[in-house]
């Protein structure tokens, strides 16, 4: 395991590739003792943390998307390619096949954040107060963001809020026990509250004009999501939810989102929410991981098709397709199921903006559905081909709207519940397609359906089914054993740290 000094050396080499990286010359030395001496050094470190977040987005997709029941569980996809991470997709995880190892490699990023919090809080007197609070708002927000994913994946995890690695140089020798789910949620709640406090007197808007940096609105969104989770989700084996005051936390979550909502809006067309053009001017994007042409590409190459073998398929009118998405290369390692495709309502424009459905002909020359490729995150065209440079949103306006709908429904406010649902549906159908409120439970189901259609491949589905409708759909996916809602801890972690205990379902 690398020391912090070596990590910073590696990190500094990545900074110039970070989103909107500053055109800064190299700094001669990056040791712990001299790294935090200038504003330039601090800014480079913060840019590097965001670059590292982008590198974690595929892991976050595995955590938040694959287990949700929307992907095909076939070992071979419709184009004949081997499916990836099938153990997660089919909810057949085990210690020998955990899909994720070493806590998703999140802890090195957490220690980087801990180190920055220590330095920016106690040193760096040259920073203006506004800059210091902005950085601390980002740092506490990012740490809460990482831990929230850890909580929703493994349950209680080791809690580290100091740069202990400076003393040990090796994360594997820290010997930290896992905190409980309750303690972990409390820790996250405290961090996101601190982040929001740091931003309290600062204006809404993007840091350095770019929505690929954590910002005030992102912290408010995460606060709402953390509070909503606490108000609705029980720890495994528990009898009550995580929040000691569910009604109060729901009101606080609602207030946080109501502060964010006026500062953003939605695009007229669903597809434009993911446009690779003018990314920082997108009115819908609150915070996203930045991918750019000639710099880095996203991971959705694995959701499309291999152009060399995609030669026998037709569209719904019987026309040969060929490389209809104009991709430079692709693979179908993940494929959404036909049942999920069919679950979209008639006239919902999100379906065809999200998927390319393709067909084959039977012996009677009749078309039948053969498979579907994702078309949502393709990106810029370079050298005549699409290059997968779409940003991947973490929070966007419609997330605010649907969280508000969910919270208002929990608070027994049917009028506002309907108002927020109708905003999403109007864009989705291109006209008024009003939701009819009949009951609280029916509204919760309707909100989940809208989230299913709205956030395909945005790493939210597994978390949604765990949180919503009493978690019944997540329980169905794990055969009714709530212990299997958590992921197994891999044998590598267990062998290196004897204080870490395995989750009950995998002992």
Short mmCIF file of C-alpha atoms in Angstrom, two decimals:
data_model
loop_
_atom_site.label_atom_id
_atom_site.label_comp_id
_atom_site.label_asym_id
_atom_site.label_seq_id
_atom_site.Cartn_x
_atom_site.Cartn_y
_atom_site.Cartn_z
CA UNK A 1 0.00 0.00 0.00
CA UNK A 2 1.44 3.38 -0.92
CA UNK A 3 2.23 6.06 1.58
CA UNK A 4 0.46 9.38 1.38
CA UNK A 5 3.60 10.93 -0.08
CA UNK A 6 3.67 8.43 -2.94
CA UNK A 7 -0.06 8.80 -3.48
CA UNK A 8 0.28 12.56 -3.81
CA UNK A 9 3.06 12.07 -6.34
CA UNK A 10 0.78 9.79 -8.35
CA UNK A 11 -2.16 12.13 -7.83
CA UNK A 12 -0.21 15.13 -9.08
CA UNK A 13 0.47 13.30 -12.33
CA UNK A 14 -3.27 12.94 -12.87
CA UNK A 15 -4.26 16.49 -12.10
CA UNK A 16 -3.73 17.90 -15.55
CA UNK A 17 -6.26 15.38 -16.88
CA UNK A 18 -8.89 16.34 -14.35
CA UNK A 19 -12.08 18.06 -15.41
CA UNK A 20 -11.33 21.64 -16.41
CA UNK A 21 -7.83 21.21 -14.96
CA UNK A 22 -5.97 24.45 -14.53
CA UNK A 23 -3.09 25.22 -16.86
CA UNK A 24 -0.49 25.14 -14.11
CA UNK A 25 3.18 24.33 -14.36
CA UNK A 26 4.70 21.49 -12.36
CA UNK A 27 5.65 21.99 -8.74
CA UNK A 28 9.07 20.65 -7.82
CA UNK A 29 8.27 18.82 -4.59
CA UNK A 30 5.14 17.14 -3.23
CA UNK A 31 6.18 15.84 0.17
CA UNK A 32 3.76 16.05 3.08
CA UNK A 33 5.76 18.82 4.70
CA UNK A 34 5.74 21.25 1.80
CA UNK A 35 2.62 20.41 -0.20
CA UNK A 36 0.20 22.83 1.50
CA UNK A 37 2.18 26.05 1.15
CA UNK A 38 0.33 27.83 -1.66
CA UNK A 39 -3.21 28.31 -2.99
CA UNK A 40 -2.04 26.62 -6.19
CA UNK A 41 -1.07 23.47 -4.31
CA UNK A 42 -4.40 23.36 -2.46
CA UNK A 43 -6.34 23.80 -5.66
CA UNK A 44 -4.38 21.07 -7.39
CA UNK A 45 -5.16 18.69 -4.55
CA UNK A 46 -8.87 19.44 -4.75
CA UNK A 47 -8.90 18.95 -8.53
CA UNK A 48 -7.15 15.63 -8.00
CA UNK A 49 -9.79 14.45 -5.54
CA UNK A 50 -12.47 15.06 -8.16
CA UNK A 51 -10.44 13.21 -10.77
CA UNK A 52 -10.25 10.26 -8.38
CA UNK A 53 -14.03 10.39 -7.92
CA UNK A 54 -14.46 10.06 -11.66
CA UNK A 55 -12.27 6.95 -11.52
CA UNK A 56 -14.68 5.48 -8.94
CA UNK A 57 -17.85 5.97 -10.97
CA UNK A 58 -17.84 2.51 -12.52
CA UNK A 59 -17.56 0.98 -9.04
CA UNK A 60 -20.47 3.17 -7.95
CA UNK A 61 -22.43 1.85 -10.94
CA UNK A 62 -21.77 -1.73 -9.79
CA UNK A 63 -22.95 -0.81 -6.29
CA UNK A 64 -26.06 1.13 -7.23
CA UNK A 65 -27.30 -0.34 -10.51
CA UNK A 66 -26.60 -4.00 -11.08
CA UNK A 67 -28.60 -5.69 -8.32
CA UNK A 68 -31.83 -3.81 -9.00
CA UNK A 69 -33.64 -6.38 -11.15
CA UNK A 70 -33.69 -4.40 -14.40
CA UNK A 71 -30.86 -6.20 -16.19
CA UNK A 72 -30.95 -9.57 -17.90
CA UNK A 73 -29.59 -12.38 -15.75
CA UNK A 74 -28.55 -14.47 -18.77
CA UNK A 75 -24.88 -15.48 -18.77
CA UNK A 76 -24.64 -14.57 -22.46
CA UNK A 77 -26.13 -11.34 -23.78
CA UNK A 78 -28.32 -11.23 -26.86
CA UNK A 79 -25.36 -10.52 -29.17
CA UNK A 80 -23.47 -13.56 -27.91
CA UNK A 81 -21.05 -11.88 -25.51
CA UNK A 82 -20.34 -12.98 -21.95
CA UNK A 83 -22.18 -10.95 -19.33
CA UNK A 84 -20.11 -9.18 -16.66
CA UNK A 85 -20.60 -9.25 -12.88
CA UNK A 86 -23.38 -11.78 -13.24
CA UNK A 87 -23.16 -12.60 -9.51
CA UNK A 88 -24.37 -9.09 -8.71
CA UNK A 89 -26.93 -8.91 -11.52
CA UNK A 90 -28.48 -12.23 -10.44
CA UNK A 91 -28.11 -11.50 -6.70
CA UNK A 92 -25.96 -14.57 -6.24
CA UNK A 93 -23.08 -12.96 -4.38
CA UNK A 94 -20.70 -14.98 -2.25
CA UNK A 95 -17.34 -14.60 -0.52
CA UNK A 96 -15.68 -16.33 -3.47
CA UNK A 97 -17.58 -14.14 -5.96
CA UNK A 98 -18.17 -10.79 -4.19
CA UNK A 99 -17.85 -8.59 -7.35
CA UNK A 100 -16.34 -5.84 -5.19
CA UNK A 101 -13.18 -6.19 -3.14
CA UNK A 102 -11.22 -4.08 -0.64
CA UNK A 103 -14.27 -1.93 0.22
CA UNK A 104 -14.42 -0.82 -3.41
CA UNK A 105 -11.00 0.84 -2.90
CA UNK A 106 -12.81 3.79 -1.33
CA UNK A 107 -10.63 4.11 1.74
CA UNK A 108 -7.59 5.52 -0.01
CA UNK A 109 -9.79 8.34 -1.28
CA UNK A 110 -11.23 8.79 2.21
CA UNK A 111 -7.73 9.10 3.66
CA UNK A 112 -6.84 11.67 1.03
CA UNK A 113 -9.90 13.63 2.13
CA UNK A 114 -9.00 13.22 5.81
CA UNK A 115 -5.53 14.56 5.11
CA UNK A 116 -6.94 17.57 3.25
CA UNK A 117 -9.46 18.33 6.03
CA UNK A 118 -6.66 18.33 8.60
CA UNK A 119 -4.45 20.64 6.56
CA UNK A 120 -7.10 23.07 5.33
CA UNK A 121 -8.79 23.29 8.73
CA UNK A 122 -5.64 23.82 10.78
CA UNK A 123 -3.12 25.32 8.39
CA UNK A 124 -3.12 27.13 5.02
CA UNK A 125 -3.62 30.58 6.60
CA UNK A 126 -3.12 32.10 3.15
CA UNK A 127 -6.56 30.88 2.02
CA UNK A 128 -9.42 33.36 2.00
CA UNK A 129 -12.27 32.39 4.33
CA UNK A 130 -14.63 31.80 1.41
CA UNK A 131 -12.12 29.50 -0.29
CA UNK A 132 -11.45 27.57 2.92
CA UNK A 133 -15.18 27.03 3.51
CA UNK A 134 -15.69 26.00 -0.12
CA UNK A 135 -12.95 23.39 0.14
CA UNK A 136 -14.22 22.09 3.47
CA UNK A 137 -17.75 21.96 2.09
CA UNK A 138 -16.43 19.84 -0.78
CA UNK A 139 -14.32 17.63 1.47
CA UNK A 140 -17.00 16.82 4.04
CA UNK A 141 -19.52 16.35 1.24
CA UNK A 142 -17.27 13.96 -0.68
CA UNK A 143 -16.45 11.97 2.46
CA UNK A 144 -20.15 11.64 3.28
CA UNK A 145 -20.79 10.61 -0.34
CA UNK A 146 -18.21 7.82 -0.19
CA UNK A 147 -19.37 6.55 3.19
CA UNK A 148 -23.01 6.62 2.08
CA UNK A 149 -22.15 4.22 -0.73
CA UNK A 150 -20.22 2.02 1.72
CA UNK A 151 -23.18 1.98 4.14
CA UNK A 152 -25.68 1.00 1.47
CA UNK A 153 -23.37 -1.72 0.19
CA UNK A 154 -21.84 -3.42 3.24
CA UNK A 155 -23.80 -1.92 6.14
CA UNK A 156 -21.59 -0.83 9.01
CA UNK A 157 -17.99 -0.17 7.96
CA UNK A 158 -14.76 1.00 9.63
CA UNK A 159 -15.04 4.73 10.36
CA UNK A 160 -11.90 6.75 9.71
CA UNK A 161 -11.91 10.50 10.14
CA UNK A 162 -8.18 11.08 10.68
CA UNK A 163 -5.25 10.62 8.28
CA UNK A 164 -3.97 7.62 10.26
CA UNK A 165 -2.12 6.35 7.22
CA UNK A 166 0.46 9.06 7.89
CA UNK A 167 1.48 7.07 10.95
CA UNK A 168 1.19 3.55 9.54
CA UNK A 169 1.85 4.00 5.82
CA UNK A 170 -0.33 0.95 5.17
CA UNK A 171 -4.12 0.81 5.29
CA UNK A 172 -4.11 -2.94 5.87
CA UNK A 173 -2.47 -2.60 9.30
CA UNK A 174 -4.91 -0.12 10.80
CA UNK A 175 -6.98 -2.88 12.45
CA UNK A 176 -10.25 -1.00 12.66
CA UNK A 177 -13.44 -2.75 13.63
CA UNK A 178 -16.61 -2.16 11.68
CA UNK A 179 -19.01 0.34 13.16
CA UNK A 180 -22.70 -0.59 13.26
CA UNK A 181 -25.07 0.57 10.56
CA UNK A 182 -26.51 3.08 13.04
CA UNK A 183 -23.08 4.48 13.89
CA UNK A 184 -22.14 4.68 10.23
CA UNK A 185 -25.33 6.54 9.31
CA UNK A 186 -24.80 8.92 12.24
CA UNK A 187 -21.26 9.59 11.00
CA UNK A 188 -22.50 10.33 7.47
CA UNK A 189 -25.24 12.59 8.79
CA UNK A 190 -22.74 14.58 10.83
CA UNK A 191 -20.41 14.94 7.83
CA UNK A 192 -23.10 16.14 5.45
CA UNK A 193 -24.44 18.56 8.07
CA UNK A 194 -20.91 19.95 8.45
CA UNK A 195 -20.63 20.30 4.68
CA UNK A 196 -23.91 22.22 4.51
CA UNK A 197 -22.80 24.42 7.41
CA UNK A 198 -19.61 25.30 5.53
CA UNK A 199 -21.68 26.32 2.52
CA UNK A 200 -24.34 28.15 4.55
CA UNK A 201 -23.17 31.68 3.75
CA UNK A 202 -21.91 30.89 0.26
CA UNK A 203 -23.89 31.32 -2.93
CA UNK A 204 -25.23 28.52 -5.10
CA UNK A 205 -23.25 27.92 -8.25
CA UNK A 206 -20.46 25.83 -9.70
CA UNK A 207 -16.93 25.97 -8.35
CA UNK A 208 -14.69 27.41 -11.09
CA UNK A 209 -17.78 27.53 -13.29
CA UNK A 210 -17.84 23.75 -13.73
CA UNK A 211 -20.55 21.36 -12.55
CA UNK A 212 -17.98 18.54 -12.28
CA UNK A 213 -16.92 19.93 -8.89
CA UNK A 214 -18.81 19.20 -5.69
CA UNK A 215 -20.89 22.25 -4.77
CA UNK A 216 -23.44 23.62 -2.35
CA UNK A 217 -26.43 22.13 -4.17
CA UNK A 218 -24.77 18.70 -4.27
CA UNK A 219 -24.40 18.80 -0.49
CA UNK A 220 -28.06 19.75 -0.07
CA UNK A 221 -29.07 16.86 -2.36
CA UNK A 222 -26.92 14.40 -0.45
CA UNK A 223 -28.31 15.68 2.84
CA UNK A 224 -31.83 15.02 1.59
CA UNK A 225 -30.87 11.56 0.38
CA UNK A 226 -29.14 10.62 3.65
CA UNK A 227 -32.03 11.91 5.75
CA UNK A 228 -34.57 10.16 3.51
CA UNK A 229 -32.67 6.88 3.87
CA UNK A 230 -32.57 7.30 7.63
CA UNK A 231 -36.30 8.04 7.82
CA UNK A 232 -37.32 4.98 5.78
CA UNK A 233 -34.71 2.22 6.11
CA UNK A 234 -34.11 -0.14 9.02
CA UNK A 235 -30.67 -1.59 9.73
CA UNK A 236 -30.47 -5.28 8.95
CA UNK A 237 -32.16 -7.15 11.79
CA UNK A 238 -33.47 -3.93 13.29
CA UNK A 239 -37.01 -3.09 14.28
CA UNK A 240 -36.93 0.68 13.76
CA UNK A 241 -35.52 3.03 11.14
CA UNK A 242 -32.10 4.63 11.47
CA UNK A 243 -33.44 8.12 12.14
CA UNK A 244 -34.43 8.96 15.72
CA UNK A 245 -36.89 11.53 14.32
CA UNK A 246 -38.20 10.41 10.93
CA UNK A 247 -40.80 13.18 10.58
CA UNK A 248 -38.27 15.86 11.52
CA UNK A 249 -35.68 14.46 9.14
CA UNK A 250 -38.18 14.33 6.31
CA UNK A 251 -38.99 18.00 6.89
CA UNK A 252 -35.26 18.83 6.93
CA UNK A 253 -34.73 16.87 3.71
CA UNK A 254 -37.61 18.70 2.07
CA UNK A 255 -36.24 22.07 3.18
CA UNK A 256 -32.81 21.24 1.74
CA UNK A 257 -34.26 20.33 -1.66
CA UNK A 258 -36.56 23.35 -1.73
CA UNK A 259 -33.46 25.52 -1.45
CA UNK A 260 -31.87 23.79 -4.42
CA UNK A 261 -34.87 23.53 -6.74
CA UNK A 262 -35.15 27.21 -7.84
CA UNK A 263 -31.54 27.25 -9.05
CA UNK A 264 -31.97 24.50 -11.66
CA UNK A 265 -34.47 23.48 -14.33
CA UNK A 266 -35.04 20.70 -16.83
CA UNK A 267 -34.30 20.42 -20.51
CA UNK A 268 -37.27 20.33 -22.85
CA UNK A 269 -36.17 16.91 -24.14
CA UNK A 270 -35.05 14.05 -21.95
CA UNK A 271 -32.07 13.23 -24.19
CA UNK A 272 -30.71 16.76 -23.82
CA UNK A 273 -30.16 16.15 -20.11
CA UNK A 274 -27.15 14.04 -21.18
CA UNK A 275 -25.83 16.11 -24.07
CA UNK A 276 -22.03 16.10 -24.44
CA UNK A 277 -22.20 19.72 -25.65
CA UNK A 278 -21.91 22.78 -23.39
CA UNK A 279 -21.90 20.59 -20.30
CA UNK A 280 -21.43 23.36 -17.76
CA UNK A 281 -24.37 25.26 -19.26
CA UNK A 282 -26.75 22.33 -18.83
CA UNK A 283 -29.53 23.70 -16.57
CA UNK A 284 -30.35 20.22 -15.28
CA UNK A 285 -26.92 19.14 -14.06
CA UNK A 286 -26.17 19.74 -10.40
CA UNK A 287 -23.07 17.59 -10.09
CA UNK A 288 -21.60 15.12 -12.58
CA UNK A 289 -18.42 13.16 -13.25
CA UNK A 290 -16.69 14.78 -16.21
CA UNK A 291 -15.53 12.80 -19.25
CA UNK A 292 -13.94 14.61 -22.17
CA UNK A 293 -12.75 13.87 -25.67
CA UNK A 294 -9.05 13.02 -25.84
CA UNK A 295 -8.92 12.85 -22.03
CA UNK A 296 -11.05 10.01 -20.68
CA UNK A 297 -14.15 8.08 -21.63
CA UNK A 298 -16.97 6.66 -19.53
CA UNK A 299 -17.70 2.96 -19.00
CA UNK A 300 -20.84 2.69 -21.11
CA UNK A 301 -18.88 1.07 -23.91
CA UNK A 302 -19.88 -2.11 -22.04
CA UNK A 303 -23.61 -1.44 -22.51
CA UNK A 304 -23.67 -1.22 -26.32
CA UNK A 305 -22.61 -3.79 -28.93
CA UNK A 306 -19.62 -5.12 -30.83
CA UNK A 307 -19.85 -3.52 -34.27
CA UNK A 308 -18.07 -6.50 -35.87
CA UNK A 309 -20.88 -8.90 -34.95
CA UNK A 310 -23.82 -6.48 -34.94
CA UNK A 311 -24.70 -7.22 -38.55
CA UNK A 312 -27.84 -9.36 -38.58
CA UNK A 313 -30.34 -7.17 -36.71
CA UNK A 314 -33.33 -5.11 -37.84
CA UNK A 315 -35.28 -2.15 -36.54
CA UNK A 316 -39.02 -2.31 -35.75
CA UNK A 317 -39.86 -1.64 -39.43
CA UNK A 318 -37.68 -4.48 -40.68
CA UNK A 319 -34.78 -2.36 -41.92
CA UNK A 320 -31.23 -3.66 -41.43
CA UNK A 321 -29.49 -1.72 -38.67
CA UNK A 322 -25.73 -2.09 -38.92
CA UNK A 323 -23.79 0.32 -36.72
CA UNK A 324 -26.84 2.53 -36.20
CA UNK A 325 -25.42 4.23 -33.07
CA UNK A 326 -22.25 5.12 -34.97
CA UNK A 327 -20.00 3.91 -32.15
CA UNK A 328 -16.28 3.46 -32.65
CA UNK A 329 -16.23 0.29 -30.58
CA UNK A 330 -18.45 -1.47 -28.10
CA UNK A 331 -19.32 -4.57 -26.15
CA UNK A 332 -22.52 -5.92 -24.65
CA UNK A 333 -21.34 -6.95 -21.20
CA UNK A 334 -24.54 -5.64 -19.57
CA UNK A 335 -28.01 -5.77 -21.11
CA UNK A 336 -31.29 -4.51 -19.71
CA UNK A 337 -34.08 -7.06 -19.80
CA UNK A 338 -36.99 -7.21 -22.21
CA UNK A 339 -39.36 -7.12 -19.24
CA UNK A 340 -37.87 -3.83 -18.09
CA UNK A 341 -38.07 -2.36 -21.60
CA UNK A 342 -41.72 -3.41 -21.79
CA UNK A 343 -42.47 -1.78 -18.43
CA UNK A 344 -42.29 1.72 -19.94
CA UNK A 345 -45.66 3.33 -20.54
CA UNK A 346 -46.83 3.85 -24.09
CA UNK A 347 -45.69 7.27 -25.29
CA UNK A 348 -42.90 7.65 -22.73
CA UNK A 349 -40.09 9.27 -24.74
CA UNK A 350 -37.53 8.14 -22.20
CA UNK A 351 -37.69 4.55 -23.45
CA UNK A 352 -36.38 5.17 -26.96
CA UNK A 353 -34.00 7.88 -25.75
CA UNK A 354 -32.52 5.30 -23.39
CA UNK A 355 -32.57 2.09 -25.44
CA UNK A 356 -32.04 0.86 -28.97
CA UNK A 357 -34.33 -2.16 -29.33
CA UNK A 358 -33.26 -4.48 -32.15
CA UNK A 359 -34.99 -7.43 -33.79
CA UNK A 360 -34.49 -10.68 -35.67
CA UNK A 361 -36.81 -12.49 -38.08
CA UNK A 362 -38.28 -15.93 -37.44
CA UNK A 363 -38.84 -18.68 -40.00
CA UNK A 364 -42.02 -16.94 -41.12
CA UNK A 365 -40.07 -13.71 -41.69
CA UNK A 366 -41.83 -12.09 -38.72
CA UNK A 367 -39.88 -9.73 -36.50
CA UNK A 368 -39.32 -10.54 -32.85
CA UNK A 369 -37.35 -8.64 -30.16
CA UNK A 370 -33.77 -9.89 -29.98
CA UNK A 371 -32.12 -7.46 -27.56
CA UNK A 372 -31.47 -3.87 -26.59
CA UNK A 373 -28.47 -1.61 -26.34
CA UNK A 374 -28.10 1.43 -24.12
CA UNK A 375 -27.99 4.67 -26.10
CA UNK A 376 -28.12 7.16 -23.21
CA UNK A 377 -24.45 7.99 -22.57
CA UNK A 378 -22.73 7.80 -25.94
CA UNK A 379 -20.96 11.16 -26.18
CA UNK A 380 -19.08 13.20 -28.77
CA UNK A 381 -18.28 12.24 -32.34
CA UNK A 382 -14.57 12.18 -33.21
CA UNK A 383 -13.10 10.85 -36.45
CA UNK A 384 -16.64 10.10 -37.53
CA UNK A 385 -17.49 7.85 -34.55
CA UNK A 386 -19.06 8.23 -31.10
CA UNK A 387 -16.47 8.15 -28.30
CA UNK A 388 -18.37 7.76 -24.94
CA UNK A 389 -17.66 11.20 -23.53
CA UNK A 390 -20.97 11.91 -21.81
CA UNK A 391 -20.71 13.16 -18.27
CA UNK A 392 -22.28 10.79 -15.76
CA UNK A 393 -24.69 12.70 -13.48
CA UNK A 394 -24.61 12.21 -9.74
CA UNK A 395 -27.40 14.69 -9.06
CA UNK A 396 -29.63 16.48 -11.54
CA UNK A 397 -32.83 18.48 -11.38
CA UNK A 398 -35.20 15.55 -11.87
CA UNK A 399 -33.59 13.82 -8.89
CA UNK A 400 -34.55 16.83 -6.77
CA UNK A 401 -38.09 16.71 -8.14
CA UNK A 402 -38.62 13.00 -7.51
CA UNK A 403 -37.06 13.11 -4.05
CA UNK A 404 -39.45 15.95 -3.24
CA UNK A 405 -42.34 13.83 -4.52
CA UNK A 406 -41.24 10.94 -2.31
CA UNK A 407 -40.79 13.13 0.76
CA UNK A 408 -44.10 14.93 0.29
CA UNK A 409 -45.81 11.57 -0.05
CA UNK A 410 -44.24 10.39 3.21
CA UNK A 411 -45.47 13.59 4.86
CA UNK A 412 -49.03 12.96 3.61
CA UNK A 413 -49.06 15.94 1.24
CA UNK A 414 -50.88 14.55 -1.82
CA UNK A 415 -51.16 17.88 -3.63
CA UNK A 416 -47.42 18.50 -3.64
CA UNK A 417 -46.73 14.83 -4.35
CA UNK A 418 -48.81 15.08 -7.51
CA UNK A 419 -47.23 18.42 -8.46
CA UNK A 420 -43.70 17.02 -8.47
CA UNK A 421 -44.64 13.78 -10.25
CA UNK A 422 -46.43 15.73 -12.96
CA UNK A 423 -43.30 17.79 -13.74
CA UNK A 424 -41.41 14.61 -14.58
CA UNK A 425 -44.25 13.10 -16.56
CA UNK A 426 -44.82 16.22 -18.66
CA UNK A 427 -41.25 16.12 -19.93
CA UNK A 428 -41.33 12.36 -20.38
CA UNK A 429 -44.48 12.35 -22.51
CA UNK A 430 -44.04 15.71 -24.23
CA UNK A 431 -47.45 16.82 -22.98
CA UNK A 432 -49.55 16.85 -19.84
CA UNK A 433 -49.91 13.27 -18.68
CA UNK A 434 -51.12 13.84 -15.13
CA UNK A 435 -50.69 11.43 -12.27
CA UNK A 436 -53.92 10.62 -10.45
CA UNK A 437 -53.41 10.41 -6.70
CA UNK A 438 -55.40 7.64 -5.04
CA UNK A 439 -53.39 6.57 -2.00
CA UNK A 440 -50.02 6.97 -0.34
CA UNK A 441 -48.92 3.44 -1.28
CA UNK A 442 -50.00 3.85 -4.91
CA UNK A 443 -48.11 7.14 -5.09
CA UNK A 444 -44.94 5.49 -3.75
CA UNK A 445 -45.23 2.84 -6.46
CA UNK A 446 -45.75 5.55 -9.09
CA UNK A 447 -42.69 7.49 -7.91
CA UNK A 448 -40.59 4.33 -8.10
CA UNK A 449 -41.80 3.71 -11.66
CA UNK A 450 -40.81 7.24 -12.62
CA UNK A 451 -37.39 6.77 -11.04
CA UNK A 452 -36.99 3.48 -12.92
CA UNK A 453 -37.61 5.20 -16.25
CA UNK A 454 -35.77 8.42 -15.46
CA UNK A 455 -32.53 7.12 -13.98
CA UNK A 456 -31.60 4.05 -16.04
CA UNK A 457 -27.86 3.38 -15.65
CA UNK A 458 -27.42 6.30 -13.23
CA UNK A 459 -26.52 4.03 -10.29
CA UNK A 460 -29.71 4.55 -8.31
CA UNK A 461 -31.96 1.55 -8.91
CA UNK A 462 -30.67 -0.83 -6.19
CA UNK A 463 -30.76 1.93 -3.61
CA UNK A 464 -34.28 2.88 -4.71
CA UNK A 465 -35.72 -0.60 -4.28
CA UNK A 466 -34.05 -0.92 -0.90
CA UNK A 467 -35.51 2.37 0.31
CA UNK A 468 -38.92 2.50 -1.35
CA UNK A 469 -42.13 0.48 -0.94
CA UNK A 470 -40.90 -0.94 2.33
CA UNK A 471 -37.96 -2.55 0.52
CA UNK A 472 -40.22 -5.35 -0.76
CA UNK A 473 -38.75 -5.42 -4.26
CA UNK A 474 -35.20 -5.66 -2.97
CA UNK A 475 -36.26 -8.48 -0.66
CA UNK A 476 -37.83 -10.33 -3.57
CA UNK A 477 -34.52 -10.10 -5.43
CA UNK A 478 -32.66 -11.78 -2.54
CA UNK A 479 -35.24 -14.50 -1.91
CA UNK A 480 -36.70 -12.83 1.17
CA UNK A 481 -33.46 -13.01 3.21
CA UNK A 482 -32.83 -9.43 4.36
CA UNK A 483 -29.29 -10.33 5.41
CA UNK A 484 -28.43 -10.75 1.74
CA UNK A 485 -29.33 -7.14 1.04
CA UNK A 486 -25.77 -6.43 2.16
CA UNK A 487 -22.79 -7.47 0.07
CA UNK A 488 -20.18 -10.00 1.24
CA UNK A 489 -16.80 -8.78 2.44
CA UNK A 490 -14.09 -10.33 0.32
CA UNK A 491 -11.61 -12.81 1.75
CA UNK A 492 -8.72 -10.43 1.09
CA UNK A 493 -10.05 -7.90 3.60
CA UNK A 494 -10.91 -10.60 6.13
CA UNK A 495 -7.45 -12.15 5.92
CA UNK A 496 -5.61 -8.84 6.25
CA UNK A 497 -7.70 -7.35 9.06
CA UNK A 498 -8.76 -9.83 11.76
CA UNK A 499 -10.94 -7.20 13.46
CA UNK A 500 -13.34 -7.09 10.50
CA UNK A 501 -16.22 -9.55 10.75
CA UNK A 502 -18.08 -10.97 7.77
CA UNK A 503 -21.73 -10.03 7.12
CA UNK A 504 -24.04 -12.60 8.67
CA UNK A 505 -25.44 -14.05 5.44
CA UNK A 506 -21.99 -15.04 4.20
CA UNK A 507 -20.49 -16.60 7.33
#
